[in-house]
XYZ file of C-alpha atoms in Angstrom:
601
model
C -16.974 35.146 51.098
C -19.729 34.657 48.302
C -19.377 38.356 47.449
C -15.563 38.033 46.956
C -15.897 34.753 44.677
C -18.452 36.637 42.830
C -16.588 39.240 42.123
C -14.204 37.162 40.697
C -16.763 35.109 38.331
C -15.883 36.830 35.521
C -15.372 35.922 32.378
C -11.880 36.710 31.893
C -10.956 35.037 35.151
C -13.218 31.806 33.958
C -10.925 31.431 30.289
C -7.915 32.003 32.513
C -8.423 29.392 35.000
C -9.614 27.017 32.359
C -6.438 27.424 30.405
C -4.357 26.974 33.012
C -6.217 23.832 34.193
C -6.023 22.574 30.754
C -2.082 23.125 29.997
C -1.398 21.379 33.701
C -3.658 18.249 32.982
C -1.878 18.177 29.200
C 1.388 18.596 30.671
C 0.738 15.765 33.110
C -0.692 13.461 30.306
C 2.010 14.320 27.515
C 4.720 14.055 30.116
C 3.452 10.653 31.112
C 2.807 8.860 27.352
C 6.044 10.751 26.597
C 8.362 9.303 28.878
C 7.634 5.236 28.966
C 7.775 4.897 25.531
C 10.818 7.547 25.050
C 12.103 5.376 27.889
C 11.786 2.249 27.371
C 12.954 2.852 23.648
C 16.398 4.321 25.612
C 16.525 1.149 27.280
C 16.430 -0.940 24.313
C 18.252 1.164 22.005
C 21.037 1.122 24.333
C 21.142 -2.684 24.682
C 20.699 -3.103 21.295
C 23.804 -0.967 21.018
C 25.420 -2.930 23.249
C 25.030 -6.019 21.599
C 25.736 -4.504 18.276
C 29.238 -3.829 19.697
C 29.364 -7.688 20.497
C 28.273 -8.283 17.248
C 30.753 -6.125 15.726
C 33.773 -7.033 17.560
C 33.067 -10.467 17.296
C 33.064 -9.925 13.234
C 36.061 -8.184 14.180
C 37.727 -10.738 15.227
C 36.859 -13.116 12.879
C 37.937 -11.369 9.879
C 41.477 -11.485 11.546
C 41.421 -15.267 12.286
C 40.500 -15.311 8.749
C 43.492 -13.342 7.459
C 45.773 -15.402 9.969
C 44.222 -18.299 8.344
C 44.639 -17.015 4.467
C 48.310 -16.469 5.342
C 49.090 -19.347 6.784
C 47.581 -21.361 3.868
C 49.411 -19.696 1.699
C 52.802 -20.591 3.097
C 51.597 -24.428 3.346
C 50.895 -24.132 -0.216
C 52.997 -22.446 -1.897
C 55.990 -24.884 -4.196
C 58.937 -24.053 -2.301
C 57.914 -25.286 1.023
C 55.723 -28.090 -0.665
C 59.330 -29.104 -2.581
C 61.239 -29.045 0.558
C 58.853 -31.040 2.724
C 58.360 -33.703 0.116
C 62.433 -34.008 0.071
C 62.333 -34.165 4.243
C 59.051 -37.018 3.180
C 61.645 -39.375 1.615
C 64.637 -38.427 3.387
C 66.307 -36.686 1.043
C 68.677 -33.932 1.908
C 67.653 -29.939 2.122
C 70.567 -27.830 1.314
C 71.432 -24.477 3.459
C 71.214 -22.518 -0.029
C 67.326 -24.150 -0.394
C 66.679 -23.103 3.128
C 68.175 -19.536 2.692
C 65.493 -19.838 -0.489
C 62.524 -20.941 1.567
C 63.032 -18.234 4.414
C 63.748 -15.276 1.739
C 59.950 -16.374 0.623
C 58.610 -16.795 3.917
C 59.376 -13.519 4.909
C 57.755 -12.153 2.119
C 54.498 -13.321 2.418
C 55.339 -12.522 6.320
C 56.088 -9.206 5.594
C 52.638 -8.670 3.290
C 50.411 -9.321 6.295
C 49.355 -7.735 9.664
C 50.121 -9.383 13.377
C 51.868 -12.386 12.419
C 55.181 -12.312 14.011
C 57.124 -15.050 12.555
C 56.518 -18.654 11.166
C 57.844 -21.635 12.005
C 58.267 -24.755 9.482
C 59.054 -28.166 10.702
C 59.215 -31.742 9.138
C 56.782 -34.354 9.940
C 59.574 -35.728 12.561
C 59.541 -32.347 14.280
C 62.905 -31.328 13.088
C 62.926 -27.408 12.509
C 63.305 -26.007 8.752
C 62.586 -22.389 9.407
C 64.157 -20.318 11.211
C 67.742 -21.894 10.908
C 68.407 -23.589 13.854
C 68.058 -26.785 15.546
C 65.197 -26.596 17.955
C 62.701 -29.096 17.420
C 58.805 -28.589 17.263
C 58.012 -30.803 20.614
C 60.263 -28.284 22.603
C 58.147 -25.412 21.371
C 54.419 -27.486 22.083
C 53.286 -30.163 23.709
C 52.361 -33.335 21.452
C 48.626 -32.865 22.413
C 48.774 -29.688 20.111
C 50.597 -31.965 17.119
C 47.954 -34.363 17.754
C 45.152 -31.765 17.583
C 46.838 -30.481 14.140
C 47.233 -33.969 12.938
C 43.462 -34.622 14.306
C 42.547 -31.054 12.196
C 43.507 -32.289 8.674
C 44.821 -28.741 7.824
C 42.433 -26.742 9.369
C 44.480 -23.813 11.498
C 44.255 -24.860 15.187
C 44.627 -22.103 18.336
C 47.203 -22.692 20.718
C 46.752 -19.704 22.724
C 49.936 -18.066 24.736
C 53.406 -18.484 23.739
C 54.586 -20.524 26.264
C 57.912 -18.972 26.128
C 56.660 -15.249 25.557
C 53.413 -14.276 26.784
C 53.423 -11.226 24.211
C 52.591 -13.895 21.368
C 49.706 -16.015 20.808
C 50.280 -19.597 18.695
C 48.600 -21.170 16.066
C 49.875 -24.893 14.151
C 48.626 -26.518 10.673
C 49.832 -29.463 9.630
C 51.252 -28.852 5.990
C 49.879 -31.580 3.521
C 51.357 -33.069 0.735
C 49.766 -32.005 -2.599
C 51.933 -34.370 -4.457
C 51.650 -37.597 -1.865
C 47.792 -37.258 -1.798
C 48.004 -34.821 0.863
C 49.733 -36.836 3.356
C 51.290 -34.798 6.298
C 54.881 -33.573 5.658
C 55.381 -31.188 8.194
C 53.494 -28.495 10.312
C 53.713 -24.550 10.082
C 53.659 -23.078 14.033
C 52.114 -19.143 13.394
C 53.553 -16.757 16.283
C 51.320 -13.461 16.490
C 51.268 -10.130 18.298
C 48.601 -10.128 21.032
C 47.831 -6.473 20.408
C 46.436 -8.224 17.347
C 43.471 -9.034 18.520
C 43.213 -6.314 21.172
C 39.399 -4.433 21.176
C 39.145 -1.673 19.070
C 38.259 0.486 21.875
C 39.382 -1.003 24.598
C 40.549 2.140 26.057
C 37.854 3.674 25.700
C 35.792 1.035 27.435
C 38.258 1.229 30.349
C 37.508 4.868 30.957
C 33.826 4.364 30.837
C 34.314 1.259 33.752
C 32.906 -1.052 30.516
C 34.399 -4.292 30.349
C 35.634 -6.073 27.088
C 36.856 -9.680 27.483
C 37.333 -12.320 24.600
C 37.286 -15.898 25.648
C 38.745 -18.859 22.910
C 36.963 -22.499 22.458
C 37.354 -23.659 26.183
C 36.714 -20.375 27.491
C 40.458 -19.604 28.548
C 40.863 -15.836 28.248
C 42.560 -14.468 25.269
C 42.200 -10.541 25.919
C 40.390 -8.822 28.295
C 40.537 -5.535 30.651
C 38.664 -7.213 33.530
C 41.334 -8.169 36.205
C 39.112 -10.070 38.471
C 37.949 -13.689 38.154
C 35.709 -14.820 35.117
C 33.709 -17.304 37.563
C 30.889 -14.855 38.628
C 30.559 -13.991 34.282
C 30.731 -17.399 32.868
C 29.191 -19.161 35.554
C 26.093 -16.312 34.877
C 22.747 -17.580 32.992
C 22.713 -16.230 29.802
C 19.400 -15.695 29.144
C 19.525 -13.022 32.528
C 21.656 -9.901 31.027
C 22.188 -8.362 34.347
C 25.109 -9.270 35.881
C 26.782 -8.203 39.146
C 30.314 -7.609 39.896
C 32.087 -5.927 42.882
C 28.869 -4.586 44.419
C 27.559 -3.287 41.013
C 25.519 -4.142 38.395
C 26.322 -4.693 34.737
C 24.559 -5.652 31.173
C 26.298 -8.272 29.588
C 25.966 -9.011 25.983
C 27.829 -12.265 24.734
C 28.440 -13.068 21.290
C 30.032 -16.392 19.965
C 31.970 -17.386 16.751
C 30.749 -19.697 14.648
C 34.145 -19.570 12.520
C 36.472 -19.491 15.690
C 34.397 -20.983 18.483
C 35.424 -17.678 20.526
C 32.912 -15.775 23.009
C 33.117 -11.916 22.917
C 31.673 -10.691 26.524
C 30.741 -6.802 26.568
C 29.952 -5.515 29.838
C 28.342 -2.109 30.904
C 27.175 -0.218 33.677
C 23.596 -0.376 34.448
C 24.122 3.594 35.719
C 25.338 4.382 32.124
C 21.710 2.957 30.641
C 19.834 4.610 33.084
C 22.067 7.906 32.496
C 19.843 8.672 29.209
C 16.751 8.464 31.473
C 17.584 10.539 33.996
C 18.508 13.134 31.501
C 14.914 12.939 29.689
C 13.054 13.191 32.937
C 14.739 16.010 33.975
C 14.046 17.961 30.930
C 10.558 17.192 30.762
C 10.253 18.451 34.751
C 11.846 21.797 33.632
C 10.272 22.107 30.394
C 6.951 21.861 32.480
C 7.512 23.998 34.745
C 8.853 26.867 31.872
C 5.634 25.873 30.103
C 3.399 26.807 32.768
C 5.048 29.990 33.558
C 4.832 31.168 30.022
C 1.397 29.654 29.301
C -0.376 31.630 32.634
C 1.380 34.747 31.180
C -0.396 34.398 27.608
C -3.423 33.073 29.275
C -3.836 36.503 31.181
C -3.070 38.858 28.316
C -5.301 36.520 25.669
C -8.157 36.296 28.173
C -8.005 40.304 27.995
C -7.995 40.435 24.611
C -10.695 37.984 23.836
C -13.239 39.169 26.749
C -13.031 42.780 26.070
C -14.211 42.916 22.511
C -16.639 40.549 23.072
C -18.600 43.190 25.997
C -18.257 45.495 23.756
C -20.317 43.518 20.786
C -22.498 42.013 23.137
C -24.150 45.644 23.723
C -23.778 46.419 19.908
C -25.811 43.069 19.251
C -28.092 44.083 22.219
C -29.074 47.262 20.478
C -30.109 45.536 16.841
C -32.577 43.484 18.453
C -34.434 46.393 19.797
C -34.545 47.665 15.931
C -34.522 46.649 12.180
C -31.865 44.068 11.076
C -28.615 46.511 10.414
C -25.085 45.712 9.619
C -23.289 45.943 13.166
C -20.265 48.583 13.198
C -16.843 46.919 12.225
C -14.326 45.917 15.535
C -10.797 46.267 15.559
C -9.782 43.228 17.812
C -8.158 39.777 17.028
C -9.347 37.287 14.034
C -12.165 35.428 15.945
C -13.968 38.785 17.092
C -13.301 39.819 13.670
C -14.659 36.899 12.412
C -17.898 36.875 14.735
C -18.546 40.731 13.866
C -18.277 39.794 10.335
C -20.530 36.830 10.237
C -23.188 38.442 12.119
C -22.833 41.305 9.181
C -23.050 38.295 6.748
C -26.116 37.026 8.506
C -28.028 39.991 7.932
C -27.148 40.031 4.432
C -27.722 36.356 4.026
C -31.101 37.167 5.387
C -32.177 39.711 3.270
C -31.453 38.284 -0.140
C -33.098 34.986 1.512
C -36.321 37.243 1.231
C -35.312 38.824 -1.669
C -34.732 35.000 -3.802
C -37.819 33.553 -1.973
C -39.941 36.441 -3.283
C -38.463 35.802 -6.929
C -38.584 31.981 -6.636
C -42.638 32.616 -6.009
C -42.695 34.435 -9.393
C -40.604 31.932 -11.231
C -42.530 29.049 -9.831
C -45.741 30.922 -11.181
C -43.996 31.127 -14.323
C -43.257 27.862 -14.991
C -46.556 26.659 -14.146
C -48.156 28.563 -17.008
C -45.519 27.478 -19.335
C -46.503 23.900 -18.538
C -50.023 24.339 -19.055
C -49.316 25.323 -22.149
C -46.868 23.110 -23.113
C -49.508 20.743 -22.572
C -51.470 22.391 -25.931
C -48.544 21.024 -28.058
C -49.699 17.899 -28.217
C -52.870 17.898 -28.196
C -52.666 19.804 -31.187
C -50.413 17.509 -33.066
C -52.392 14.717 -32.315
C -55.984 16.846 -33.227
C -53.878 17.877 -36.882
C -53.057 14.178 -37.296
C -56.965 12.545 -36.667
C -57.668 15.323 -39.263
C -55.229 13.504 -41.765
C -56.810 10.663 -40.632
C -60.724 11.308 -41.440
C -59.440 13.326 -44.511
C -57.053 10.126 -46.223
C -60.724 7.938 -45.238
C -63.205 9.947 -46.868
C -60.843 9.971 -50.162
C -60.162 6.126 -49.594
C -56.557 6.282 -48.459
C -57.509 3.353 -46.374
C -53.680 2.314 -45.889
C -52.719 5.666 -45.600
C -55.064 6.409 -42.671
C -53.687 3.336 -40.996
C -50.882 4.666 -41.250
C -51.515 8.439 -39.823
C -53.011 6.004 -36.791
C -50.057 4.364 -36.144
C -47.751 7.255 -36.540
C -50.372 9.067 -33.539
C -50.809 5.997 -31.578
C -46.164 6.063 -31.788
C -46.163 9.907 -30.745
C -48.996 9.774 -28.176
C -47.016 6.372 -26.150
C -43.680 8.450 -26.516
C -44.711 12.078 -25.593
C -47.772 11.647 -23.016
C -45.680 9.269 -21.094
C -42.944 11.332 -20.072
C -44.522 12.754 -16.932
C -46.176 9.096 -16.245
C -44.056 6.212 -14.690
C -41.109 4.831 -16.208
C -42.024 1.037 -16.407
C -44.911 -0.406 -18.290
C -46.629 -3.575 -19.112
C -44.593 -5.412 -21.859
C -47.656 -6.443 -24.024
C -47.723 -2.166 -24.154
C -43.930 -1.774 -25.655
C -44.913 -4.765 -28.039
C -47.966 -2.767 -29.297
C -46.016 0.468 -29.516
C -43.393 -1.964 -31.395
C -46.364 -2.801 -34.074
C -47.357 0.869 -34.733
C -43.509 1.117 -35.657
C -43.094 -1.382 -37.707
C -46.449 -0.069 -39.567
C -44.531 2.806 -40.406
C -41.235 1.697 -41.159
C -42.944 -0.771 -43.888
C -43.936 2.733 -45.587
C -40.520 2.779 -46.369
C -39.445 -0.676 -46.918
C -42.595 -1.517 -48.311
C -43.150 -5.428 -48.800
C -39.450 -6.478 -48.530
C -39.714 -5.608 -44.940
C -41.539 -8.731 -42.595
C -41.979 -9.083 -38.808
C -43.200 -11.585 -36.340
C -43.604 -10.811 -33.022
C -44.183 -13.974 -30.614
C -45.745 -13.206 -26.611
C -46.882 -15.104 -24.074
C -49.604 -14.707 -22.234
C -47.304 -14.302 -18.715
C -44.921 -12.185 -20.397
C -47.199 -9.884 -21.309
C -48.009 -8.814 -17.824
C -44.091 -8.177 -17.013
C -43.120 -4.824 -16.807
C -40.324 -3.196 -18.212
C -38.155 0.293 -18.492
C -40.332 2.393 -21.127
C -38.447 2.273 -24.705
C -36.390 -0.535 -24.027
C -36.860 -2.639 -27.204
C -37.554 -0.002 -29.468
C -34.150 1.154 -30.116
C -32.958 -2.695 -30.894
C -35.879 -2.802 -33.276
C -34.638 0.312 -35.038
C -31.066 -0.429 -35.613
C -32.498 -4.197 -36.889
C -33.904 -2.626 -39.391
C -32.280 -0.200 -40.752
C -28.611 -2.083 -40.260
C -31.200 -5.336 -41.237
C -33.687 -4.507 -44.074
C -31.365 -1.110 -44.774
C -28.337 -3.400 -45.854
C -29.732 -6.296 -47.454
C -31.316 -7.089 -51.038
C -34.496 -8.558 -50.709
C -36.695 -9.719 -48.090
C -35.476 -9.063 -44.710
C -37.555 -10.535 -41.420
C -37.313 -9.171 -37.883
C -38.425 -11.367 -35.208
C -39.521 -9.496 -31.570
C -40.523 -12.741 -29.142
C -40.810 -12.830 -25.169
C -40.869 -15.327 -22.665
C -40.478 -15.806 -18.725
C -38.451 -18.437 -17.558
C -40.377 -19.241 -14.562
C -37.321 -20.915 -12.991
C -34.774 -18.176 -12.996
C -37.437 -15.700 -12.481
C -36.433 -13.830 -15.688
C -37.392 -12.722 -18.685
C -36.089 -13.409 -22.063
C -36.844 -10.789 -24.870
C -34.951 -11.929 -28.367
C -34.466 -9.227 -31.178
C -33.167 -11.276 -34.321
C -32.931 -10.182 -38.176
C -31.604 -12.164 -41.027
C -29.351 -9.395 -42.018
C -25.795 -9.076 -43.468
C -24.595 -9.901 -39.710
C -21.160 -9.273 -38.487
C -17.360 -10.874 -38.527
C -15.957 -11.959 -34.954
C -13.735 -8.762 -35.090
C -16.985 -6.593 -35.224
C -19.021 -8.326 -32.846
C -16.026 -7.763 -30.628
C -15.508 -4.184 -31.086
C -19.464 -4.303 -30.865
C -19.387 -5.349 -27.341
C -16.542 -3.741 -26.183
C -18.103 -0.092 -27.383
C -21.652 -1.244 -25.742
C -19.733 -1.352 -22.379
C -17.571 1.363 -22.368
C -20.203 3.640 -23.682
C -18.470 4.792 -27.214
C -20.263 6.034 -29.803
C -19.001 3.780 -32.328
C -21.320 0.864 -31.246
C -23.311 -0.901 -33.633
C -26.679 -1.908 -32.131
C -28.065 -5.531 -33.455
C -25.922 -6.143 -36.284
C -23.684 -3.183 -35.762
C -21.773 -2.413 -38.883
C -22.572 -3.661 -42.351
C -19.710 -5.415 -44.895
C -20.417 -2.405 -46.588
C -19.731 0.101 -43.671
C -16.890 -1.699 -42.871
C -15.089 -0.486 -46.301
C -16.597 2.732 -46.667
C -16.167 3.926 -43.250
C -19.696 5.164 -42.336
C -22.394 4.258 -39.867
C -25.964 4.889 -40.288
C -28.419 4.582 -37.299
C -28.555 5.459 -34.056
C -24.865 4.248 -33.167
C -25.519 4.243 -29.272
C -28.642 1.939 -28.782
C -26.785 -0.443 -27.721
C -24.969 1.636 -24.800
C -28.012 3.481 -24.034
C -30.194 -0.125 -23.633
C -26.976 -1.846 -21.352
C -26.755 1.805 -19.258
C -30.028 1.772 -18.165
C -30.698 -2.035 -17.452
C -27.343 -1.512 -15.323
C -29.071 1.663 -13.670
C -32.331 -0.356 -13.392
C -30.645 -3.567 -11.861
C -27.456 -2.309 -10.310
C -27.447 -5.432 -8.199
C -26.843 -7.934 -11.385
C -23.325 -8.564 -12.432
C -23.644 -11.020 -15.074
C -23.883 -9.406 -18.644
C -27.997 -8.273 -19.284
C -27.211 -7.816 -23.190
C -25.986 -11.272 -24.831
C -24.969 -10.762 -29.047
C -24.916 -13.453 -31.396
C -23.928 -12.518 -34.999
C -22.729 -14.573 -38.241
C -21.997 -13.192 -41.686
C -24.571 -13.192 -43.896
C -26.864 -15.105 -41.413
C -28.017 -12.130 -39.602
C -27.748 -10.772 -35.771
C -29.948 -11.799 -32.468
C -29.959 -9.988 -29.434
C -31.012 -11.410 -26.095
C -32.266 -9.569 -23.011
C -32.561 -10.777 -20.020
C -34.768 -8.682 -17.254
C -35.587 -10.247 -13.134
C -39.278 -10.936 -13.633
C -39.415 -11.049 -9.631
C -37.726 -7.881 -9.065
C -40.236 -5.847 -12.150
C -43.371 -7.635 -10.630
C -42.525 -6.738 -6.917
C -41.919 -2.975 -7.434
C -44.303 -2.848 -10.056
C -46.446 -5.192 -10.025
């Protein structure tokens, strides 16, 4: 027995059975989430339909009450029959010639609508007018209808059955008197066809054993192919739509009027609800079955497929590890041993240029190295050639000179050596790297330029992003000193506001300064990164008209970029401008002391 089910362990056997298990358990799965919802949405689309039916034949109905309703208000209205009543109101005489009149337009307006048999016009004393004979209107209906007409005002009122033709269906409306303040002066009796207000399928309900029944204000039954008794249906809770009926069961939908007061009853079979069903679960059991003949077929023949080509590069693979790394010999099966075969092949390739770029990276890496180390002679050399300068402009008394050579080496040795170093330094460092600046830029300005810088002792141990106030410096000056006659001060000051935990550096010239319109287009470029920005003072009156900038143009940007890099969690604006023509620019800062002195401190 354990020899036979070995013998079956095979691989092949193993995807088959695995399959098959599979496609069964996601038959049984799909089949089950498939048909309750598919279902249950049967169910309700069906009663939905059902109801819609309701719905529509009760809308139906309505509209023709409503053209019964039109018509008849149009023959209580209209001058002939108001002229004739109003005689009958004060006695007066009718002549057969007006009557002839009156019916030829009766008939008319009879003959322009749909289901309304005749009309019948009659006097406020009951005596008949139309059609031209004697009867009177109390031998036609009972005086509870008059008084329900009278009672109505003019509003069409439903008789029901014609008492003396059951073909017809009555209506009355008690004519008013436009002229007498719409007193009554007669009533209008409406005779109609009771195929009228048949259902509009009807017959085809019959066939399908559905029941169609329309009921008027008091529930008396007004059409309807149910022969049996209503008691069972209107005696029925209407909030249970099940109903039953000669030993079988029916959904009811009921619709009423809220123009006509009637209830529309649709009944149908519970079988015909369920029919849908029935056919769904059927096909699902057959579709199944069909599914799991045709899947155990592919199963077999893709197990085959798949199993043999993978023996066969199992021994291929088997001989490469005995032996160098080689590209394996290419298989002629489906995609996936394809695929397998061919990324194996890619491995090996992969591989080898792994050892091939690791070997070269080595060399390159050695490379570099060297070019570093003597990158690293650059400097040094340019700061040996400039303390030459130096100790040459001294011996031939160039005093202010050889200050400054120092200050021009003291500004390249903070802004190349510190490259490789950390990015943040002590502020009282930028401020001294500030000073060796402005020692040079008064070379050019000479004694027009003046600065004051103003530290505290606590904000001098902040630190700050490397460069940060040097490039608001520049543009004061040169947009500052460069476009102003005469003396021109900058101002650098620094202090910690030890209750926000922040610190306040203030760049301010008494420059040229800027309109509204420029500070605006100022602040706008600073945050979108353009490089028309201005930094501290922006554009000069005199840039403004010529169209030119001098300067740097994107200190500004640059500066807000990397505070919002350095202190991505800050959403207020870090960068606040202040500017007035020909009263100069500031430039406020504003840095977390706590967050600087905790990583950096």
């Amino acid at each position: 027995m354990l020899q036979a089910l070995r013998k079956w362990n095979t691989l092949r056997n193993q995807v088959l059975f695995v399959f098959l298990s599979v496609m069964v358990i996601v038959l049984l799965v799909v089949s089950v989430m498939t048909f309750r919802p598919i279902s249950s949405m049967l169910q309700a689309n069906t009663e939905h339909q059902i109801q819609q039916v309701a719905v529509e034949a009760n809308g139906r109905f309505e509209s023709l009450y409503e053209q019964v309703n039109m018509v008849s208000k149009l023959v209580t209205t209209n001058k002939n029959v108001q002229n004739v009543l109003q005689r009958k109101y004060y006695h007066n005489d009718v002549s057969f010639k007006d009557r002839q009149e009156l019916k030829g337009i009766v008939n008319t307006i009879q003959a322009n609508s749909d289901g309304i048999s005749s009309f019948e016009l009659y006097t406020k004393e009951s005596e008949r007018i139309l059609p031209l004979d004697g009867a009177s209107l109390s031998g036609r209906i009972t005086d509870e209808w008059i008084a329900k007409a009278d009672h109505a005002g003019g509003r069409l009122v439903w008789i029901g059955d014609d008492p003396t033709d059951k073909n017809y269906f009555l209506a009355i409306r008690r004519v008013n008197l436009m002229e007498e303040h719409y007193t009554t002066g007669g009533y209008l009796l409406v005779s109609m066809y009771r195929y009228y207000f048949q259902f509009a399928n009807q017959q085809l309900a019959s066939a399908a054993d559905q029941y169609s029944i329309l009921l008027g204000q008091d529930l008396e039954t007004i059409n309807s192919n149910y022969k049996g008794s209503l008691t069972a249906i209107l005696d029925h809770p209407q909030q249970m739509p099940i109903v039953a009926l000669d030993g079988q069961q029916y959904i009811m939908a009921r619709q009423q009027s809220t123009i006509t007061g009637w209830t529309v009853l649709i009944l149908t079979p519970v079988s015909a609800l369920y029919e849908s069903v029935h056919v769904l679960r059927n096909g699902i059991v057959y579709a199944g079955v069909i599914g799991i003949v045709i899947y155990f077929i592919c199963s077999y023949f893709l197990s085959t497929l798949i199993t043999k080509p993978i023996l066969r590069l199992t021994h291929t693979m088997q001989q490469a590890i005995a032996g160098p790394m080689t590209l394996n010999p290419k298989i002629h099966t489906v995609n996936e041993i394809n695929e397998l075969n061919s990324t194996y092949n890619q491995l090996v390739k992969e591989t080898n240029h792994l050892i091939k770029m690791v070997y070269e990276k080595e060399i390159t890496r050695n490379r570099s190295e060297l070019k570093a180390l003597q990158a690293q002679i650059n400097p040094h050399f340019l700061f040996n050639a400039l303390d030459a300068l130096r100790w040459s402009l001294e011996e031939k008394d160039q005093e202010e000179l050889a200050e400054q050579v120092v200050a021009m080496s003291n500004l390249f040795r903070y802004t190349i050596t510190r490259q490789s170093d950390d990015e943040w330094v002590l502020l009282r460092e930028e401020i001294r790297h500030i000073d060796n600046y402005m020692e040079i830029m008064k070379m050019r300005f000479g004694e027009r330029l003046h600065y004051r810088i103003s530290l505290s002792n606590e904000a001098s141990q902040v630190r700050i992003p490397r460069l940060l106030i040097q490039p608001l410096v520049e543009n004061a000056i040169l947009h500052g000193a460069g476009n102003k006659k005469g003396d021109c001060t900058i101002t650098i000051s620094a202090q910690v506001d030890a209750q926000q935990r922040q610190l306040h550096i203030v760049v301010q010239d008494d420059g040229p300064g800027m309109t509204q319109d420029m500070l605006d287009l100022v602040q706008r470029s600073m945050k979108e990164g353009g490089i028309s920005t201005f930094a501290n003072g922006g554009e000069s009156r005199g840039q403004v008209a010529g169209g030119e900038s001098s300067g740097n143009g994107i200190a500004l940007s640059n500066v807000y970029q990397r505070l919002h890099l350095y202190f991505p969690e800050r959403e207020e604006s870090r960068i606040h401008i202040e500017s007035k023509l020909d009263e100069g620019t500031r430039i406020v800062i504003e840095i977390p002391f706590h967050m600087a002195d905790v990583r950096h401190g």
